[in-house]
Each structure stands twice: as structure tokens, then as C-alpha cells.
PDB file of C-alpha atoms in Angstrom:
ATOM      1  CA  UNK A   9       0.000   0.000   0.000  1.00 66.00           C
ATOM      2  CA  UNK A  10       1.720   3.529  -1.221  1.00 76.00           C
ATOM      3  CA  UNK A  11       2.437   5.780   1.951  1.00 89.00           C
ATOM      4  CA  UNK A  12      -0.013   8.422   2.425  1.00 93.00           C
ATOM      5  CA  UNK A  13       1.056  11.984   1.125  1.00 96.00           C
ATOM      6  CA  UNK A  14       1.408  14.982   2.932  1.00 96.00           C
ATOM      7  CA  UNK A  15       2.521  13.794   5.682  1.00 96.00           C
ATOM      8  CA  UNK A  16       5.851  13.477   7.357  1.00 97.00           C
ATOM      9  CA  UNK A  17       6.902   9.676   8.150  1.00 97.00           C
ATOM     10  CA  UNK A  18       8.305   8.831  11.188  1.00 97.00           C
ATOM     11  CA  UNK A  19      11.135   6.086  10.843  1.00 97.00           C
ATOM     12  CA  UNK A  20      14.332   5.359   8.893  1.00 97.00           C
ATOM     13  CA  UNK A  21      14.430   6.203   5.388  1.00 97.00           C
ATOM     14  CA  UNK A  22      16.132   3.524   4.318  1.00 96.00           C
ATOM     15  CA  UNK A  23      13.502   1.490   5.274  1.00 97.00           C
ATOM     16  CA  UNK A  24      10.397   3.725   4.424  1.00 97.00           C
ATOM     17  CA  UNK A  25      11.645   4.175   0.892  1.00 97.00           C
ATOM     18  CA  UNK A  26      10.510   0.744   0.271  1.00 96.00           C
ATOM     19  CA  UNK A  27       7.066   1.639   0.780  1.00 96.00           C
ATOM     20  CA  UNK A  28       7.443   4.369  -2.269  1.00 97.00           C
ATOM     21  CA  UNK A  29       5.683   2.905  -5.727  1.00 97.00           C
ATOM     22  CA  UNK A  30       8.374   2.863  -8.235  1.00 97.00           C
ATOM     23  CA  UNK A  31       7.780   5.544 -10.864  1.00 98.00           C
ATOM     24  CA  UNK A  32       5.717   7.763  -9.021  1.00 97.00           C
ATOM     25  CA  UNK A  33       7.946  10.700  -7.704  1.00 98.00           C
ATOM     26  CA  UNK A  34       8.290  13.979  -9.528  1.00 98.00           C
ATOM     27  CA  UNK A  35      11.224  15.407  -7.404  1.00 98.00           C
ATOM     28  CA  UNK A  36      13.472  14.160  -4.790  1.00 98.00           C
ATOM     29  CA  UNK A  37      15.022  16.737  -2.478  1.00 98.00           C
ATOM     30  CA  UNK A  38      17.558  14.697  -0.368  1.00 98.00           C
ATOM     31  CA  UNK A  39      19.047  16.553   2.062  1.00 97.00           C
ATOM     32  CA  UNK A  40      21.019  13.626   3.975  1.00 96.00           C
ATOM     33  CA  UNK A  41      23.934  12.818   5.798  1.00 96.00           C
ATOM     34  CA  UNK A  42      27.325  14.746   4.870  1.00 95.00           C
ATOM     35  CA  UNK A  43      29.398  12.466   6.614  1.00 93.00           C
ATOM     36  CA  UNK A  44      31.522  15.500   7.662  1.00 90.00           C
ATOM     37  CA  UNK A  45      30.485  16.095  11.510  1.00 88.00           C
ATOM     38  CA  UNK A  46      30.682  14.035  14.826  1.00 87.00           C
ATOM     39  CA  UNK A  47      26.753  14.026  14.809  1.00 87.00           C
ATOM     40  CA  UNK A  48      24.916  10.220  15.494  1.00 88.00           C
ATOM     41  CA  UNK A  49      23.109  10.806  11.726  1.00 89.00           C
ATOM     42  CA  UNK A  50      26.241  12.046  10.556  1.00 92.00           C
ATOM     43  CA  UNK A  51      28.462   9.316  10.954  1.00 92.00           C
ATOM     44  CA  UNK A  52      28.911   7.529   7.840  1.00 95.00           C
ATOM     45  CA  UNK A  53      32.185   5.487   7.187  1.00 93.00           C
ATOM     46  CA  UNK A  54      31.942   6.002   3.329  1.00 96.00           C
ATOM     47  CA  UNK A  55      29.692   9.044   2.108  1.00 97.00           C
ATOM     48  CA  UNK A  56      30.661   8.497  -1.342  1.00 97.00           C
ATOM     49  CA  UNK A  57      29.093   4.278  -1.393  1.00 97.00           C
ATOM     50  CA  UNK A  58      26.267   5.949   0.742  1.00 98.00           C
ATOM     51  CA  UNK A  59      25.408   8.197  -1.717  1.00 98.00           C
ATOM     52  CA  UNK A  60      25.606   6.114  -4.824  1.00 98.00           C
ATOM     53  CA  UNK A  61      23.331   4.042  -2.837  1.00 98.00           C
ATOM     54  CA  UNK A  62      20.760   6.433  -2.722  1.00 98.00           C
ATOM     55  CA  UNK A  63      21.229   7.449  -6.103  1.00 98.00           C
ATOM     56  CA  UNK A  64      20.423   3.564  -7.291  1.00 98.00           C
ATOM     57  CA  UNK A  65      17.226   2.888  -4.958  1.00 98.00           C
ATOM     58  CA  UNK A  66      16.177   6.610  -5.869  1.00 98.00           C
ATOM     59  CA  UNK A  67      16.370   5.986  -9.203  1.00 98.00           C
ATOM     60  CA  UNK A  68      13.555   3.685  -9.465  1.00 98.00           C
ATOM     61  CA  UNK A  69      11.178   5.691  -7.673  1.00 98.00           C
ATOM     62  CA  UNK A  70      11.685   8.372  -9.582  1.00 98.00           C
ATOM     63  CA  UNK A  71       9.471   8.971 -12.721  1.00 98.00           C
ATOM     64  CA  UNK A  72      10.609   9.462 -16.362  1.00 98.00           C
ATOM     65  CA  UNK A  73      12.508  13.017 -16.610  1.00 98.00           C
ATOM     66  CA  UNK A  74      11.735  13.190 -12.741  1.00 98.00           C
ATOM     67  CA  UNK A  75      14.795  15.382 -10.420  1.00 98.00           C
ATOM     68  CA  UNK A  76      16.742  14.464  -7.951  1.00 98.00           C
ATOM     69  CA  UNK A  77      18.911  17.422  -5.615  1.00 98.00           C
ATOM     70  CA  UNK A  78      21.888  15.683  -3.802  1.00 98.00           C
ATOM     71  CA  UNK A  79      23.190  18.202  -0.682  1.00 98.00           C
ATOM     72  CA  UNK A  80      26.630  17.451   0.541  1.00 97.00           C
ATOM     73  CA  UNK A  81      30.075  18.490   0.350  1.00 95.00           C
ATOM     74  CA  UNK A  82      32.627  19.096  -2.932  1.00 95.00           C
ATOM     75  CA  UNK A  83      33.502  15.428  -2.830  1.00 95.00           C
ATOM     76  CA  UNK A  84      29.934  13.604  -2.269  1.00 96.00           C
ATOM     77  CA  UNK A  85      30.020  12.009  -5.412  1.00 97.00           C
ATOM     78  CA  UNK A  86      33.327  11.683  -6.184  1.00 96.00           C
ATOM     79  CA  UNK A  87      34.950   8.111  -7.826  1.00 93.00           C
ATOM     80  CA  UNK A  88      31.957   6.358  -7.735  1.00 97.00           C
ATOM     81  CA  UNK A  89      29.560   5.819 -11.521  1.00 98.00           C
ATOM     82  CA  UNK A  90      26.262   7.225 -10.945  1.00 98.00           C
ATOM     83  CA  UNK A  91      25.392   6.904 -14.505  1.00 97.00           C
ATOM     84  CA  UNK A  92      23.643   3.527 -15.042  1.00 97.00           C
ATOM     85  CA  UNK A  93      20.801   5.223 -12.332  1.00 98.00           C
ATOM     86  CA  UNK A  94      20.865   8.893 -13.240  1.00 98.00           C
ATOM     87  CA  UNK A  95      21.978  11.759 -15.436  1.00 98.00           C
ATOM     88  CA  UNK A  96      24.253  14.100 -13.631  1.00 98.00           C
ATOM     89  CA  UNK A  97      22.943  17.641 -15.130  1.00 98.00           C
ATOM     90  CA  UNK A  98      24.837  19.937 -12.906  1.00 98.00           C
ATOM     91  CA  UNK A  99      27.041  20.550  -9.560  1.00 98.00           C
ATOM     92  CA  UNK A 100      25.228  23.673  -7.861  1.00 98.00           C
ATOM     93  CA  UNK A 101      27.344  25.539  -6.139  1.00 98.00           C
ATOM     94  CA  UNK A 102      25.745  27.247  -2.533  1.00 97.00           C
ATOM     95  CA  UNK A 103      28.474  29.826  -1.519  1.00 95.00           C
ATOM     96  CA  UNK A 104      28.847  30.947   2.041  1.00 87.00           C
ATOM     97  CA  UNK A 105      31.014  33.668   2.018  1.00 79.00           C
ATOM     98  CA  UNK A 106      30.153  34.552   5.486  1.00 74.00           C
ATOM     99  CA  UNK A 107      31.148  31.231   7.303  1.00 73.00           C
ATOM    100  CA  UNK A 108      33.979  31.691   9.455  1.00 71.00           C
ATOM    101  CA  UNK A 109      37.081  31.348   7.981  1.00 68.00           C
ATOM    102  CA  UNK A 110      38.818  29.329  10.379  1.00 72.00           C
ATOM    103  CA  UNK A 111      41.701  27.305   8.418  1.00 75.00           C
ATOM    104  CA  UNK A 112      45.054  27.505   9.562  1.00 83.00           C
ATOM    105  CA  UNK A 113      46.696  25.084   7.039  1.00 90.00           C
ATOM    106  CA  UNK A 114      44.655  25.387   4.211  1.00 88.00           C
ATOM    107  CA  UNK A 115      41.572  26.751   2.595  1.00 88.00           C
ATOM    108  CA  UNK A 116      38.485  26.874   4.446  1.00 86.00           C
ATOM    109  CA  UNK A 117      35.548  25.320   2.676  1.00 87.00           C
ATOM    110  CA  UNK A 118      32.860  28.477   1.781  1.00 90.00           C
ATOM    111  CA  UNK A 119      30.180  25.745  -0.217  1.00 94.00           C
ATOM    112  CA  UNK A 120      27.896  22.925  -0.057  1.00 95.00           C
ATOM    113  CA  UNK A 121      27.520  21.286  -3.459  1.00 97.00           C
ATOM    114  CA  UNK A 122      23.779  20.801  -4.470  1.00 98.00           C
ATOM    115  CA  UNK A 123      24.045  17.918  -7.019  1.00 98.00           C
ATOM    116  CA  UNK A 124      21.295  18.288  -9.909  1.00 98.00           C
ATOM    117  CA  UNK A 125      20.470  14.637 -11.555  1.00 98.00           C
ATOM    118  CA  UNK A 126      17.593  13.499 -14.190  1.00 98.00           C
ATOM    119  CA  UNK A 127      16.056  10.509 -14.825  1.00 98.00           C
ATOM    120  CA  UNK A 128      16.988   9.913 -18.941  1.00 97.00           C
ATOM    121  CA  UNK A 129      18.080  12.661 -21.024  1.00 95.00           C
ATOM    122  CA  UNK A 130      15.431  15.808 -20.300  1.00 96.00           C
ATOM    123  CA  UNK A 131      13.566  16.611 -17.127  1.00 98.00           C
ATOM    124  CA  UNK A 132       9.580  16.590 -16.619  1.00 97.00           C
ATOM    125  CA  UNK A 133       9.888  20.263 -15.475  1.00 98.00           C
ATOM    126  CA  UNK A 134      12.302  23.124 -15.568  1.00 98.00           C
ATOM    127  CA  UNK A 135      10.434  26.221 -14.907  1.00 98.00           C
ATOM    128  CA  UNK A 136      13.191  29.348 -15.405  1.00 97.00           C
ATOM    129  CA  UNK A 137      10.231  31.717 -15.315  1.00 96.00           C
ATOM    130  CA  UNK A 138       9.236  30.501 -11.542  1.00 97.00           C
ATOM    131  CA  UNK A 139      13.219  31.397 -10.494  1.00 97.00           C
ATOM    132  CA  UNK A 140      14.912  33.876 -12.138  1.00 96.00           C
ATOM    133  CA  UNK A 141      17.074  36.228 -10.379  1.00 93.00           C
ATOM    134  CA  UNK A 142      17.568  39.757 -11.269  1.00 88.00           C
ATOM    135  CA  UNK A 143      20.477  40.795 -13.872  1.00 79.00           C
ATOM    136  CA  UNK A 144      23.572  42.301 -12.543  1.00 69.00           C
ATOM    137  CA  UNK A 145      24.910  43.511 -15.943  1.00 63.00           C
ATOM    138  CA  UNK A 146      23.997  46.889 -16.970  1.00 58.00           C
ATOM    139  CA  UNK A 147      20.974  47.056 -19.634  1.00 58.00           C
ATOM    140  CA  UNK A 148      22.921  49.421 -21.934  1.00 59.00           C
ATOM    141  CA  UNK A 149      26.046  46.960 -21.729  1.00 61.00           C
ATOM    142  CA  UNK A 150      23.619  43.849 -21.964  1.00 63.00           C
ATOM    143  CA  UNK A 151      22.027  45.665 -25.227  1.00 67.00           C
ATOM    144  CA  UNK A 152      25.299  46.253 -26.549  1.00 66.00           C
ATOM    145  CA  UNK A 153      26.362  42.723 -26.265  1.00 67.00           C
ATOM    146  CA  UNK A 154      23.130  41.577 -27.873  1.00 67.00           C
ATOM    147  CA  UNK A 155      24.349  43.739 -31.302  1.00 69.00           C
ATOM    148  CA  UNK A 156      26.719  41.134 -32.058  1.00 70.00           C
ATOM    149  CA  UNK A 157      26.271  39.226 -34.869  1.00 71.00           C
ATOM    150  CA  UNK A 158      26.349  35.673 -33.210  1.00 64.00           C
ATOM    151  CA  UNK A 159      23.429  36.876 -30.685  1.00 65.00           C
ATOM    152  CA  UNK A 160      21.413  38.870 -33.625  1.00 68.00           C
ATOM    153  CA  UNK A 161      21.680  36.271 -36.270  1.00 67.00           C
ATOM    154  CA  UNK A 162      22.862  33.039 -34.885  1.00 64.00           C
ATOM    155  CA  UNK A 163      22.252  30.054 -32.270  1.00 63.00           C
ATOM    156  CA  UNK A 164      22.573  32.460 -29.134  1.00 57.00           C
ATOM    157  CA  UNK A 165      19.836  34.733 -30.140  1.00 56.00           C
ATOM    158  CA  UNK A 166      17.776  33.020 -27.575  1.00 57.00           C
ATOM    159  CA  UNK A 167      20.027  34.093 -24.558  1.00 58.00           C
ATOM    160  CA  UNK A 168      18.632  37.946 -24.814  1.00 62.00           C
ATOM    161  CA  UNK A 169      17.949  40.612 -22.201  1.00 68.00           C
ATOM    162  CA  UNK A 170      14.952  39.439 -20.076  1.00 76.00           C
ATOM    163  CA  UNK A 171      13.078  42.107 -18.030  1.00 77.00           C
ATOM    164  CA  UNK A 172      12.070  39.398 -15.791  1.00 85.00           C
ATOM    165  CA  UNK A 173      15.648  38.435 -15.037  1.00 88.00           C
ATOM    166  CA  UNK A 174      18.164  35.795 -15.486  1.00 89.00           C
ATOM    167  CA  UNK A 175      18.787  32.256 -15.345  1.00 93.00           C
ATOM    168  CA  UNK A 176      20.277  31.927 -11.392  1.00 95.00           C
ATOM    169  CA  UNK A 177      23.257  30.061 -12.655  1.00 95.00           C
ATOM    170  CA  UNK A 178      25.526  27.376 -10.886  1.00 97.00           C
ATOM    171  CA  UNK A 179      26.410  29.363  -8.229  1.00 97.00           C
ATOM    172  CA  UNK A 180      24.373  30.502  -5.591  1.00 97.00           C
ATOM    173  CA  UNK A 181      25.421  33.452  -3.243  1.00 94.00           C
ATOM    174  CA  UNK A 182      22.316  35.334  -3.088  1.00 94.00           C
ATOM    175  CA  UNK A 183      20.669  32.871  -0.355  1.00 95.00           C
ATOM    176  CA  UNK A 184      22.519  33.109   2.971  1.00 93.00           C
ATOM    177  CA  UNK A 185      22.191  30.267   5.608  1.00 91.00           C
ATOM    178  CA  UNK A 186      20.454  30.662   8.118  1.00 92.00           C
ATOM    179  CA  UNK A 187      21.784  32.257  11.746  1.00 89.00           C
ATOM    180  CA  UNK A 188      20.646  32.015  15.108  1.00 90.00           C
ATOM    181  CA  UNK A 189      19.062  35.172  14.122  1.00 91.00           C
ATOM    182  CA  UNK A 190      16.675  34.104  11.264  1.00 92.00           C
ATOM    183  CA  UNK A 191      12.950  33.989  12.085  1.00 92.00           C
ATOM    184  CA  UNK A 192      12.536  30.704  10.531  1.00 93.00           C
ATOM    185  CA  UNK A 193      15.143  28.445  12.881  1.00 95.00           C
ATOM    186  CA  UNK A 194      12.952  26.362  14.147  1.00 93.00           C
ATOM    187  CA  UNK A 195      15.563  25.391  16.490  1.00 91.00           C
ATOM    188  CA  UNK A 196      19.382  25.452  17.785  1.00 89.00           C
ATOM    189  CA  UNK A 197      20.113  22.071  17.302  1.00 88.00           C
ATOM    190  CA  UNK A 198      18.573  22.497  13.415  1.00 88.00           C
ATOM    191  CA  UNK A 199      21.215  25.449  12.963  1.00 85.00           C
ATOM    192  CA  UNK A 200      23.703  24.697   9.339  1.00 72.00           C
ATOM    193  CA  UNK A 201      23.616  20.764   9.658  1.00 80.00           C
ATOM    194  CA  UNK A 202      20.170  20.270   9.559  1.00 88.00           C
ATOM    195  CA  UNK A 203      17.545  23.550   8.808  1.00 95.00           C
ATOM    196  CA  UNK A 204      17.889  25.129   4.958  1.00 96.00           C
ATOM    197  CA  UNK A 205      16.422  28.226   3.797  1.00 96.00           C
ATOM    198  CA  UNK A 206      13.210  28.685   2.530  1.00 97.00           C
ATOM    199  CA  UNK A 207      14.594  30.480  -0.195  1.00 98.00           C
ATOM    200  CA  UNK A 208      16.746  27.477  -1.144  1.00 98.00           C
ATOM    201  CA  UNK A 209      14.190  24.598  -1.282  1.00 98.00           C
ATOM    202  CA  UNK A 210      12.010  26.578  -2.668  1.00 98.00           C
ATOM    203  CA  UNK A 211      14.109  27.036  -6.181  1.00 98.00           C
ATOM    204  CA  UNK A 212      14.525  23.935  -6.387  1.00 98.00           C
ATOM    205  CA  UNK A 213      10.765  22.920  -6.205  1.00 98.00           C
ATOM    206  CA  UNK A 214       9.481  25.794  -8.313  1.00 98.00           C
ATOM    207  CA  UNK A 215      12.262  25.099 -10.890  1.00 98.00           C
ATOM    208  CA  UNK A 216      11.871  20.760 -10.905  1.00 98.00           C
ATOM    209  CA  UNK A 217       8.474  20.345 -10.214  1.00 98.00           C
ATOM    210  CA  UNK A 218       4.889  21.448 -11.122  1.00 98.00           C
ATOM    211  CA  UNK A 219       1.566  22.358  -8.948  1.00 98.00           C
ATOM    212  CA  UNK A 220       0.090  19.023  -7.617  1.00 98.00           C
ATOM    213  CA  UNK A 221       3.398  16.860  -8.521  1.00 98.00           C
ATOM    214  CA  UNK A 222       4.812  14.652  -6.089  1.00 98.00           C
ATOM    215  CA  UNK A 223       7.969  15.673  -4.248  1.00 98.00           C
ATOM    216  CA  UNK A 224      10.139  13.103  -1.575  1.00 98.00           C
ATOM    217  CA  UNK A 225      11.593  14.307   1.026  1.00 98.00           C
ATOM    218  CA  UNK A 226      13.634  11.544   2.522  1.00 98.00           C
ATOM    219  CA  UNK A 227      15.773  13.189   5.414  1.00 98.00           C
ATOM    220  CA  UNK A 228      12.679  15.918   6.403  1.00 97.00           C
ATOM    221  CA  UNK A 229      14.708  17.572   9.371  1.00 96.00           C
ATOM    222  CA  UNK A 230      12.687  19.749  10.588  1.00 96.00           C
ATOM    223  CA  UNK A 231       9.880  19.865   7.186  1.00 97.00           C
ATOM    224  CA  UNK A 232      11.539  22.555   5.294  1.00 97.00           C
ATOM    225  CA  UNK A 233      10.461  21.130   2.131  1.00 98.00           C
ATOM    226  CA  UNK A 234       6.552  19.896   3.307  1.00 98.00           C
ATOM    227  CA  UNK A 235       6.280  23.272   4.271  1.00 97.00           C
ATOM    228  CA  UNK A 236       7.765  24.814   0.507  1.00 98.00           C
ATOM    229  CA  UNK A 237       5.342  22.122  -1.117  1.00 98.00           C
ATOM    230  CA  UNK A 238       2.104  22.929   1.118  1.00 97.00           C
ATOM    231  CA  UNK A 239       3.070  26.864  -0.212  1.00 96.00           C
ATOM    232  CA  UNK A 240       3.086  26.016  -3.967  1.00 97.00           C
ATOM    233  CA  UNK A 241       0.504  23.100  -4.276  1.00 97.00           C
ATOM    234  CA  UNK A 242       2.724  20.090  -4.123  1.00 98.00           C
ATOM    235  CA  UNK A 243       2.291  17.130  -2.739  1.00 98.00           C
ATOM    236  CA  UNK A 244       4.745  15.840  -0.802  1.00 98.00           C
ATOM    237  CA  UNK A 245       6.092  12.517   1.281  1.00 98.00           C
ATOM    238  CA  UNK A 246       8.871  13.258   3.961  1.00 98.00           C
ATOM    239  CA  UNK A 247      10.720  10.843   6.321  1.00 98.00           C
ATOM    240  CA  UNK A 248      12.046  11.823   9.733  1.00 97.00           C
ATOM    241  CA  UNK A 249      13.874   9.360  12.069  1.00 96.00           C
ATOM    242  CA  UNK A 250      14.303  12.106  14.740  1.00 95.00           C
ATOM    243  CA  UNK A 251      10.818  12.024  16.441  1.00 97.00           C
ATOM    244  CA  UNK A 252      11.671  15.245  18.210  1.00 95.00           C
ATOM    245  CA  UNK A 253      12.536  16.771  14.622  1.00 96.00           C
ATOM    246  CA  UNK A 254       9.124  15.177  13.250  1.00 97.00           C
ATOM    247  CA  UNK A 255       7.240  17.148  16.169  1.00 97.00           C
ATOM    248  CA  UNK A 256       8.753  20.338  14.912  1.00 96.00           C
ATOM    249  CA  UNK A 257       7.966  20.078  11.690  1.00 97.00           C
ATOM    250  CA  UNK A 258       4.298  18.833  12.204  1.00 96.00           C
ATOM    251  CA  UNK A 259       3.711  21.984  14.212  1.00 96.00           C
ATOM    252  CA  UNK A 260       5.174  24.013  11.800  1.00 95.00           C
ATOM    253  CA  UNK A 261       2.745  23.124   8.919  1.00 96.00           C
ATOM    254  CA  UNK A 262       0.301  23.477  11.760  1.00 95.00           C
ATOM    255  CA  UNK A 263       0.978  26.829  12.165  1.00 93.00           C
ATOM    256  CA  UNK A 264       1.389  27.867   8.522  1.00 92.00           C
ATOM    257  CA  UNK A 265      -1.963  26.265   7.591  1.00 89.00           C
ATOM    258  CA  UNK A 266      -3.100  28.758  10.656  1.00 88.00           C
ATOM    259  CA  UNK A 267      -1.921  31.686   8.499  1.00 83.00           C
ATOM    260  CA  UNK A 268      -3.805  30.859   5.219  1.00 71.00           C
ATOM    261  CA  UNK A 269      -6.234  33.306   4.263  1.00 65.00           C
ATOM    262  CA  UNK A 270      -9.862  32.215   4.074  1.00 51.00           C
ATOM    263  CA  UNK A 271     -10.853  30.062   1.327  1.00 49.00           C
ATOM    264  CA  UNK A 272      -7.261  28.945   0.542  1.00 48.00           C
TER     265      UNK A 272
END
């Protein structure tokens, strides 16, 4: 029997996964284990075997052209062959530049790598409209640029000024993480390792799913992404194995359910 959506799982999602119908998933958002810190959930001898691993029993949930985002760090997919399970599309780049810079004997690390795979050769959905970011290039200099003959006449003509902005790139510095600060920590203990932006989930759902698509969320945290879905009309399942975490995150739909106007 499929698990029920929109709600967050409690358990391991190892194990829940099973319980997923094979082709059915639009988007997987998998922010997992990093296998950097000294964290229980964190400790994984291998990140690199643990990762392709996901990568293979994701793979067959996923649906034709369906997404899957990979969090970790620079070297979460490295010497391992992804490619008989999914297309690597692109290595996102999230750039910190505020974390401290605390290396003494070499250079401190300033990004997570957000790992962009397909199922096959073209995804279900890539919406550029839903996540554009503004243009930092001056319109007169853009214009200029867009007189040449190989944007006027040939195969770049496509890749004009639009008012509505640009395409965000591989390198994201325009979402900062979150701080002790930020009115959406839901908690301490969520701080860096465990709590993402808004902001960030969010591209990644507007831009690799559509309304009323399904979107897996198999290390929920503190529901981040339920919460991004229940905003834009996806459905969603999560899994939690911290039942603390799962509490959280229940509440927090709670509360932004609360705060829909009437008739939503």
C-alpha cells in the first residue's frame, strides 16, 4: 500500500523508501547525511558508497525526466559511476562567504555542493520563469552585447535581455544560511547541519516540479520542504527518524496552515 502523502513519516528512510511505488515521484530533495560532523546521523564510514546508494534505490522511484537534488560536500560524489541510475545535469554551487574562515593550514571550505540529476536525457519540469534572479549587468552593456552578430543572427539569439531576469546560474550566493538570528530556525540544534532556507528549497521545487506533482523528502529535518510544497501546491512525502525533529515540523505546517487566508 503507497504511503499516504502529505505527511511526514516517522522512521528510517532507508527502510520507508521501500514503501514508495516505483515511478511515481516527480522530485526528490535529499538533504542527507554529509558524513563530515561528529553528529549520530552524521556518521557515515563512506559518504561516497552511501550516496551512490541512494542514487540507485532513488532511481527507481523516480518517474521518467523526474529530479533528484543531492546536498553534501565538494567530494559527495566523487569516484563512484552514478550513470547507469541517473543523469548528472549539474554541480550547484551554494556559496557561504560569510562562514567563518577558520583554516590555519589550508583553505576553508565556503560551499555545499547541491548535485542536480535526471532521470533519462530531459527533465519533466524546468520552470526558469518561476526562479529567475535579477540581472547584474547593466541594460545598456547587456544591449550592446546583444548587437553582435552571433546573438542577432545566430544560435545564441535566444540568450537575450529578459526584463524578468536571469537564469540563477551554478552558483548561488544570493541565499545566505540561516543564523541564530533568522525567524525561521525552528531550532538550535537544526542550525547549518540540519535547517535550509526557505529560499533554497524553494528554487529547487518551483524550478523541478509542477503544482500538484509529487515531491520526496527523505531526510525531512525539521519539514523545510513539506512546508515549501504545502506553499506552492505540491504534494509531498517526507521521512524523519528524529521524532523530536518530526514534532517540529508537524507543528510548523500546523501553524502555517493557521496563516492561510480564508478560502485557501
Amino acid at each position: 500500500m503507497p504511503l499516504q502523502r502529505n505527511l511526514i513519516h516517522l522512521g528510517d528512510a532507508l527502510e520507508l523508501i521501500n514503501e514508495v511505488e516505483n515511478d511515481s515521484v516527480d522530485l526528490i530533495v535529499c538533504d542527507g547525511p554529509y558524513g563530515v560532523t561528529e553528529n549520530e546521523w552524521d556518521r557515515i564510514p563512506n559518504i561516497q558508497k552511501y550516496n551512490l546508494n541512494l542514487i540507485r534505490r532513488f532511481s527507481s522511484k523516480l518517474k521518467d525526466g523526474g529530479a533528484l537534488y543531492l546536498f553534501g560536500k565538494p567530494t559527495c560524489i566523487d569516484f563512484i559511476d552514478y550513470r547507469p541510475y541517473l543523469n548528472l545535469k549539474r554541480k550547484i554551487v551554494w556559496y557561504q562567504p560569510s562562514r567563518l574562515a577558520q583554516g590555519r593550514i589550508n583553505y576553508t571550505n565556503n560551499y555545499d555542493i547541491i548535485c542536480y540529476f535526471v532521470k533519462g536525457d530531459r527533465p519533466r519540469a524546468y520552470n526558469l520563469d518561476s526562479i529567475r534572479v535579477p540581472q547584474l549587468v547593466e541594460l545598456e552593456h547587456r544591449l550592446r552585447c546583444e548587437r553582435v552578430p552571433s546573438v542577432k543572427n545566430g544560435k545564441y539569439g535566444k540568450t537575450k535581455f529578459n526584463g524578468k531576469g536571469k537564469n540563477p546560474g551554478d552558483v548561488w550566493g544570493d541565499i545566505k544560511q540561516l543564523t541564530y538570528k533568522s525567524k525561521e530556525l525552528v531550532c538550535r540544534e537544526a542550525l547549518n547541519t540540519i535547517q535550509k532556507p526557505e529560499k533554497l528549497v524553494e528554487r529547487l521545487v518551483l524550478a523541478s516540479s509542477n503544482p500538484g506533482d509529487l515531491v520526496l523528502d527523505p531526510f525531512s529535518g525539521v519539514g523545510t520542504c513539506p512546508v515549501v510544497c504545502r506553499k506552492h501546491g505540491r504534494d509531498f512525502v517526507a521521512f524523519e527518524i528524529n521524532v523530536d525533529f518530526v514534532k517540529l515540523a508537524k507543528a510548523r505546517l500546523k501553524r502555517f496552515d493557521a496563516e492561510l487566508p480564508l478560502g485557501l
